[in-house]
Amino acid sequence: MRPTGALHLGNYLGALANWVEMQDQYDCFFFVADWHALTSDYENTEGLETYVHEILLDWLSAGLSPEKSTLFIQSKIPEHAELYLILSMITPVPWLERNPTYKDQILQLQNKDLSTFGFLGYPVLQAADIIMYKAQGVPVGIDQVPHVEITREIARRFNFLYGPVFPEPEEILTDTPKILGTDRRKMSKSYGNAIYLSDAPEQIRTKVMQMVTDPQRAKRSDPGNPDVCNVYEFHKLYTDAETTNQIDSQCRSAEIGCVECKKIMSENLVQALAPIYEKRKYYEAHPKLVTEIMDQGSLKAREVARSTMQEVRETIKINY
Ligand code: SF4
């Protein structure tokens, strides 16, 4: 996960909640991809340290556990840079140029100069991050599948040229609930429409009260349509099924107003996020503990990385 600051509900539901579950099924490695942050934000590294710390607070509060998984920071493992360099020697440039997100991002982020070697090559760094731990699977969203595919191709090419070292990882796709921001656009820090895991109960209540509902429902007496209402999407996740069904019919018959409906939802949301919020307060008060956990995790990851790189150096015969 790239460090871009505190995590919001969209980040949590889209990835982190799933990772927490995966810890009980797999031997997992989760890392803060701080070098990846440089691929598009190389000009401004001012807030990076704070962002890294924020993300760690969110991870630990949401339930990523150093007892179950290896949690680390990418830049603490210089072996990633070494493997990236070696893989970059064998990766054909057209593989990177055809990466669908490459051109897309260049178009979308026109305020940034992304005509850099690092930006073109970031899938190679991702490949190094993944195969360093001989990963069998990578939890990704559908838009990230091409990156796992490039990783497989790079691993295959390495194995073909030098000898079998790396397994070819598969993507692990999971259905994640889609929720929008408070203004019905994609939940995003830059839109100012996000609910954060670090938001206090009062902030959550205020944000929920500002949420855009069914745009056709202008007056309290107008019947609403929960199918197009973002608040209702939240109910589906945070309110019990019976009440949710009730709200559906009461909304359609204008028996319930949006203010009352939002109050019910915000209380359920506050309750659901309370354990994360409380844990976050604890870790915020113990920053040294967070640093220790990450240092330990990084040591653990580095042992694996060292052993992989030893094998890589022997295989490519640069071991003198
Ligand atoms: S009553 Fe609830 S579900 Fe219906 S439009 Fe208002 S907020 Fe949405």
Short mmCIF file of C-alpha atoms and ligand atoms in Angstrom, two decimals:
data_model
loop_
_atom_site.label_atom_id
_atom_site.label_comp_id
_atom_site.label_asym_id
_atom_site.label_seq_id
_atom_site.Cartn_x
_atom_site.Cartn_y
_atom_site.Cartn_z
CA MET A 1 0.00 0.00 0.00
CA ARG A 2 1.38 3.38 -0.99
CA PRO A 3 1.58 5.86 1.87
CA THR A 4 -0.75 8.71 1.00
CA GLY A 5 -1.93 9.56 4.51
CA ALA A 6 -4.64 8.30 6.84
CA LEU A 7 -6.84 5.57 5.37
CA HIS A 8 -10.50 6.14 4.63
CA LEU A 9 -13.41 3.76 4.61
CA GLY A 10 -12.98 3.12 0.87
CA ASN A 11 -9.38 1.97 1.46
CA TYR A 12 -10.50 -0.13 4.41
CA LEU A 13 -13.35 -1.92 2.64
CA GLY A 14 -11.50 -2.16 -0.66
CA ALA A 15 -8.31 -3.76 0.70
CA LEU A 16 -7.46 -3.61 4.38
CA ALA A 17 -10.51 -5.46 5.74
CA ASN A 18 -9.75 -8.24 3.29
CA TRP A 19 -6.09 -8.36 4.32
CA VAL A 20 -7.10 -8.73 7.96
CA GLU A 21 -9.13 -11.82 7.02
CA MET A 22 -6.36 -13.23 4.83
CA GLN A 23 -3.94 -13.33 7.73
CA ASP A 24 -5.70 -16.43 9.04
CA GLN A 25 -5.52 -18.23 5.71
CA TYR A 26 -2.06 -17.42 4.39
CA ASP A 27 1.47 -16.54 5.41
CA CYS A 28 1.19 -12.85 4.52
CA PHE A 29 3.66 -10.07 3.85
CA PHE A 30 2.24 -6.53 3.92
CA PHE A 31 4.42 -3.53 3.29
CA VAL A 32 4.25 0.22 3.06
CA ALA A 33 5.42 1.00 -0.47
CA ASP A 34 7.26 4.23 0.26
CA TRP A 35 9.58 3.96 -2.75
CA HIS A 36 6.50 3.57 -4.91
CA ALA A 37 5.24 6.90 -3.59
CA LEU A 38 8.26 8.45 -5.35
CA THR A 39 7.25 7.14 -8.77
CA SER A 40 4.61 9.85 -9.12
CA ASP A 41 5.31 12.15 -6.14
CA TYR A 42 9.08 12.45 -6.34
CA GLU A 43 8.96 16.24 -6.11
CA ASN A 44 7.35 16.40 -2.72
CA THR A 45 8.64 14.06 -0.05
CA GLU A 46 7.89 16.41 2.81
CA GLY A 47 4.95 14.53 4.30
CA LEU A 48 6.16 11.03 3.54
CA GLU A 49 7.32 10.13 7.04
CA THR A 50 4.01 11.26 8.55
CA TYR A 51 2.08 9.36 5.88
CA VAL A 52 4.02 6.19 6.60
CA HIS A 53 3.28 6.54 10.30
CA GLU A 54 -0.43 7.22 9.63
CA ILE A 55 -0.79 4.13 7.51
CA LEU A 56 0.90 1.98 10.14
CA LEU A 57 -1.49 3.30 12.79
CA ASP A 58 -4.42 2.39 10.56
CA TRP A 59 -3.08 -1.07 9.79
CA LEU A 60 -2.51 -2.00 13.40
CA SER A 61 -5.81 -0.48 14.51
CA ALA A 62 -7.75 -2.32 11.82
CA GLY A 63 -6.27 -5.64 12.89
CA LEU A 64 -3.15 -6.38 10.87
CA SER A 65 -1.13 -8.29 13.39
CA PRO A 66 2.65 -8.65 13.69
CA GLU A 67 2.00 -12.07 15.29
CA LYS A 68 0.19 -13.34 12.22
CA SER A 69 1.87 -11.49 9.34
CA THR A 70 5.11 -9.83 8.35
CA LEU A 71 4.54 -6.07 8.33
CA PHE A 72 7.33 -3.91 6.99
CA ILE A 73 8.43 -0.77 5.19
CA GLN A 74 9.79 -1.22 1.66
CA SER A 75 12.73 1.18 1.97
CA LYS A 76 14.01 -0.71 5.03
CA ILE A 77 14.79 -3.65 2.74
CA PRO A 78 17.46 -2.45 0.26
CA GLU A 79 17.36 -5.89 -1.38
CA HIS A 80 14.19 -4.72 -3.15
CA ALA A 81 16.30 -2.14 -5.00
CA GLU A 82 18.88 -4.75 -5.96
CA LEU A 83 16.31 -7.16 -7.34
CA TYR A 84 14.58 -4.28 -9.14
CA LEU A 85 17.86 -3.43 -10.85
CA ILE A 86 18.47 -7.01 -11.96
CA LEU A 87 14.89 -7.42 -13.20
CA SER A 88 15.08 -4.12 -15.06
CA MET A 89 17.95 -5.55 -17.11
CA ILE A 90 15.77 -8.34 -18.46
CA THR A 91 12.40 -6.56 -18.82
CA PRO A 92 11.64 -5.48 -22.40
CA VAL A 93 10.52 -1.83 -22.56
CA PRO A 94 7.39 -2.63 -24.68
CA TRP A 95 6.03 -4.73 -21.79
CA LEU A 96 6.05 -1.57 -19.68
CA GLU A 97 4.79 0.74 -22.39
CA ARG A 98 1.75 -1.44 -23.01
CA ASN A 99 0.85 -1.40 -19.30
CA PRO A 100 -2.72 0.00 -19.42
CA THR A 101 -2.34 2.13 -16.30
CA TYR A 102 0.83 3.78 -17.61
CA LYS A 103 -0.70 5.92 -20.36
CA ASP A 104 -3.89 6.34 -18.40
CA GLN A 105 -2.06 7.82 -15.41
CA ILE A 106 0.05 10.10 -17.58
CA LEU A 107 -3.17 11.52 -19.03
CA GLN A 108 -4.90 11.78 -15.66
CA LEU A 109 -2.00 13.34 -13.76
CA GLN A 110 -1.13 16.05 -16.25
CA ASN A 111 -0.01 18.41 -13.50
CA LYS A 112 2.94 16.07 -12.86
CA ASP A 113 5.87 15.28 -15.12
CA LEU A 114 5.71 11.52 -15.25
CA SER A 115 8.03 11.06 -18.20
CA THR A 116 10.57 9.47 -15.90
CA PHE A 117 12.38 6.16 -15.98
CA GLY A 118 11.04 5.36 -12.50
CA PHE A 119 7.42 5.85 -13.49
CA LEU A 120 7.70 3.70 -16.60
CA GLY A 121 9.51 1.04 -14.58
CA TYR A 122 7.30 0.89 -11.52
CA PRO A 123 5.78 -2.47 -12.51
CA VAL A 124 9.34 -3.85 -12.37
CA LEU A 125 9.70 -2.60 -8.81
CA GLN A 126 6.33 -4.15 -8.02
CA ALA A 127 7.52 -7.42 -9.52
CA ALA A 128 10.63 -7.29 -7.32
CA ASP A 129 8.46 -6.59 -4.25
CA ILE A 130 6.29 -9.60 -4.98
CA ILE A 131 8.72 -12.27 -6.13
CA MET A 132 11.27 -11.36 -3.43
CA TYR A 133 9.05 -13.33 -1.03
CA LYS A 134 8.28 -16.03 -3.60
CA ALA A 135 4.64 -15.08 -3.30
CA GLN A 136 2.05 -17.51 -4.62
CA GLY A 137 -0.73 -14.95 -4.60
CA VAL A 138 -1.28 -11.20 -4.51
CA PRO A 139 -4.53 -9.63 -3.27
CA VAL A 140 -5.43 -7.01 -5.86
CA GLY A 141 -8.36 -5.14 -7.32
CA ILE A 142 -9.36 -5.91 -10.90
CA ASP A 143 -7.47 -2.85 -12.21
CA GLN A 144 -4.22 -4.23 -10.80
CA VAL A 145 -4.46 -7.60 -12.56
CA PRO A 146 -2.21 -6.48 -15.48
CA HIS A 147 0.54 -5.74 -12.95
CA VAL A 148 0.43 -9.24 -11.56
CA GLU A 149 0.54 -10.47 -15.14
CA ILE A 150 3.71 -8.46 -15.87
CA THR A 151 5.15 -9.87 -12.64
CA ARG A 152 4.49 -13.40 -13.88
CA GLU A 153 6.10 -12.58 -17.23
CA ILE A 154 9.18 -11.11 -15.56
CA ALA A 155 9.50 -14.07 -13.18
CA ARG A 156 9.12 -16.47 -16.12
CA ARG A 157 11.77 -14.61 -18.11
CA PHE A 158 14.19 -14.69 -15.17
CA ASN A 159 13.60 -18.42 -14.67
CA PHE A 160 14.06 -19.06 -18.42
CA LEU A 161 17.30 -17.05 -18.68
CA TYR A 162 19.03 -18.13 -15.48
CA GLY A 163 17.24 -21.00 -13.76
CA PRO A 164 14.09 -21.65 -11.74
CA VAL A 165 14.08 -19.40 -8.70
CA PHE A 166 10.69 -17.72 -8.65
CA PRO A 167 7.15 -19.10 -8.55
CA GLU A 168 4.68 -17.27 -10.80
CA PRO A 169 2.21 -15.49 -8.53
CA GLU A 170 -1.53 -15.47 -9.15
CA GLU A 171 -3.88 -12.59 -8.41
CA ILE A 172 -6.27 -13.15 -5.53
CA LEU A 173 -9.46 -11.30 -6.41
CA THR A 174 -12.05 -10.74 -3.74
CA ASP A 175 -15.44 -9.11 -3.99
CA THR A 176 -15.28 -5.89 -2.06
CA PRO A 177 -18.23 -3.64 -1.29
CA LYS A 178 -18.30 -0.41 -3.27
CA ILE A 179 -19.10 2.71 -1.33
CA LEU A 180 -18.94 6.29 -2.49
CA GLY A 181 -17.83 9.44 -0.73
CA THR A 182 -20.23 11.74 1.07
CA ASP A 183 -20.87 13.67 -2.18
CA ARG A 184 -21.56 10.47 -4.20
CA ARG A 185 -18.25 10.70 -6.06
CA LYS A 186 -15.50 8.13 -5.59
CA MET A 187 -14.28 8.33 -1.98
CA SER A 188 -10.99 10.15 -2.18
CA LYS A 189 -8.79 12.27 0.01
CA SER A 190 -8.43 14.81 -2.79
CA TYR A 191 -12.21 15.27 -3.15
CA GLY A 192 -12.63 16.03 0.56
CA ASN A 193 -15.50 13.52 0.71
CA ALA A 194 -13.94 10.75 2.78
CA ILE A 195 -14.75 9.21 6.14
CA TYR A 196 -11.49 8.22 7.81
CA LEU A 197 -10.73 5.37 10.18
CA SER A 198 -9.19 8.07 12.37
CA ASP A 199 -12.37 10.20 12.44
CA ALA A 200 -13.82 10.71 15.92
CA PRO A 201 -17.49 9.66 16.39
CA GLU A 202 -18.62 13.30 16.24
CA GLN A 203 -16.81 13.84 12.94
CA ILE A 204 -18.45 10.73 11.49
CA ARG A 205 -21.90 11.93 12.57
CA THR A 206 -21.31 15.34 10.99
CA LYS A 207 -20.07 13.81 7.74
CA VAL A 208 -23.02 11.43 7.54
CA MET A 209 -25.46 14.30 8.04
CA GLN A 210 -23.83 16.03 5.04
CA MET A 211 -24.16 12.99 2.80
CA VAL A 212 -25.96 13.39 -0.51
CA THR A 213 -28.99 11.07 -0.67
CA ASP A 214 -31.46 10.34 -3.48
CA PRO A 215 -31.07 13.53 -5.58
CA GLN A 216 -34.72 13.30 -6.72
CA ARG A 217 -36.02 13.47 -3.16
CA ALA A 218 -36.36 17.21 -2.63
CA LYS A 219 -38.94 17.30 0.20
CA ARG A 220 -39.56 15.14 3.25
CA SER A 221 -42.94 14.13 1.80
CA ASP A 222 -41.40 12.93 -1.50
CA PRO A 223 -40.94 9.17 -1.75
CA GLY A 224 -37.26 8.24 -2.08
CA ASN A 225 -35.36 5.57 -3.94
CA PRO A 226 -32.85 3.67 -1.79
CA ASP A 227 -31.39 2.01 -4.90
CA VAL A 228 -29.72 5.28 -5.88
CA CYS A 229 -28.93 6.45 -2.36
CA ASN A 230 -25.44 6.19 -0.96
CA VAL A 231 -26.68 6.28 2.63
CA TYR A 232 -28.62 3.12 1.89
CA GLU A 233 -25.43 1.45 0.60
CA PHE A 234 -23.92 2.15 4.01
CA HIS A 235 -27.00 0.70 5.72
CA LYS A 236 -26.46 -2.53 3.78
CA LEU A 237 -23.03 -2.77 5.37
CA TYR A 238 -23.60 -1.43 8.86
CA THR A 239 -27.28 -1.90 9.74
CA ASP A 240 -28.95 -5.24 10.48
CA ALA A 241 -30.87 -6.82 7.59
CA GLU A 242 -34.31 -6.41 9.15
CA THR A 243 -33.92 -2.67 9.77
CA THR A 244 -32.35 -2.21 6.34
CA ASN A 245 -35.38 -3.83 4.68
CA GLN A 246 -37.68 -1.71 6.77
CA ILE A 247 -35.84 1.46 5.71
CA ASP A 248 -36.16 0.39 2.09
CA SER A 249 -39.95 0.32 2.24
CA GLN A 250 -40.26 3.33 4.58
CA CYS A 251 -38.08 5.39 2.21
CA ARG A 252 -40.16 4.43 -0.83
CA SER A 253 -43.37 5.43 0.98
CA ALA A 254 -41.85 8.58 2.55
CA GLU A 255 -42.52 7.21 6.04
CA ILE A 256 -38.94 7.95 7.02
CA GLY A 257 -37.06 11.17 6.38
CA CYS A 258 -33.41 11.35 5.34
CA VAL A 259 -32.35 13.00 8.61
CA GLU A 260 -33.75 10.15 10.71
CA CYS A 261 -32.40 7.58 8.28
CA LYS A 262 -28.92 9.08 8.45
CA LYS A 263 -29.01 9.17 12.25
CA ILE A 264 -29.67 5.43 12.36
CA MET A 265 -26.87 4.75 9.92
CA SER A 266 -24.32 7.05 11.57
CA GLU A 267 -24.85 5.40 14.96
CA ASN A 268 -24.28 1.96 13.44
CA LEU A 269 -21.23 3.18 11.56
CA VAL A 270 -19.78 4.79 14.69
CA GLN A 271 -20.35 1.56 16.60
CA ALA A 272 -18.72 -0.56 13.89
CA LEU A 273 -15.67 1.68 13.69
CA ALA A 274 -15.34 2.20 17.45
CA PRO A 275 -12.93 -0.72 18.06
CA ILE A 276 -10.63 0.55 15.28
CA TYR A 277 -10.85 4.12 16.58
CA GLU A 278 -10.05 3.09 20.15
CA LYS A 279 -7.09 0.97 19.09
CA ARG A 280 -5.86 3.86 16.99
CA LYS A 281 -5.96 6.18 20.01
CA TYR A 282 -3.87 3.63 21.89
CA TYR A 283 -1.23 3.39 19.15
CA GLU A 284 -1.22 7.17 18.68
CA ALA A 285 -0.29 7.44 22.36
CA HIS A 286 2.46 4.82 21.93
CA PRO A 287 4.40 5.82 18.79
CA LYS A 288 7.51 3.96 19.94
CA LEU A 289 5.57 0.71 20.00
CA VAL A 290 4.52 1.26 16.37
CA THR A 291 8.14 1.90 15.36
CA GLU A 292 9.28 -1.23 17.22
CA ILE A 293 6.63 -3.38 15.55
CA MET A 294 7.71 -2.14 12.14
CA ASP A 295 11.40 -2.54 12.87
CA GLN A 296 10.80 -6.13 13.96
CA GLY A 297 8.70 -6.81 10.87
CA SER A 298 11.32 -5.27 8.62
CA LEU A 299 14.02 -7.46 10.20
CA LYS A 300 11.88 -10.54 9.56
CA ALA A 301 11.24 -9.52 5.94
CA ARG A 302 14.89 -8.73 5.40
CA GLU A 303 15.93 -12.25 6.41
CA VAL A 304 13.75 -13.67 3.65
CA ALA A 305 14.94 -11.01 1.19
CA ARG A 306 18.60 -11.73 1.98
CA SER A 307 18.15 -15.42 1.39
CA THR A 308 16.31 -14.81 -1.91
CA MET A 309 19.01 -12.44 -3.11
CA GLN A 310 21.71 -14.94 -2.22
CA GLU A 311 19.95 -17.46 -4.42
CA VAL A 312 19.51 -14.86 -7.19
CA ARG A 313 23.18 -13.87 -7.13
CA GLU A 314 24.24 -17.53 -7.31
CA THR A 315 21.81 -18.22 -10.13
CA ILE A 316 22.95 -15.28 -12.26
CA LYS A 317 26.57 -16.01 -11.35
CA ILE A 318 27.27 -12.64 -9.72
CA ASN A 319 28.42 -14.13 -6.50
CA TYR A 320 32.11 -13.43 -6.25
S1 SF4 B 1 -34.58 7.90 3.54
FE1 SF4 B 1 -32.56 7.00 3.69
S2 SF4 B 1 -32.43 5.62 1.98
FE2 SF4 B 1 -34.12 7.01 1.56
S3 SF4 B 1 -33.24 8.65 0.33
FE3 SF4 B 1 -33.19 9.29 2.47
S4 SF4 B 1 -31.20 8.68 3.22
FE4 SF4 B 1 -31.58 7.57 1.33
#
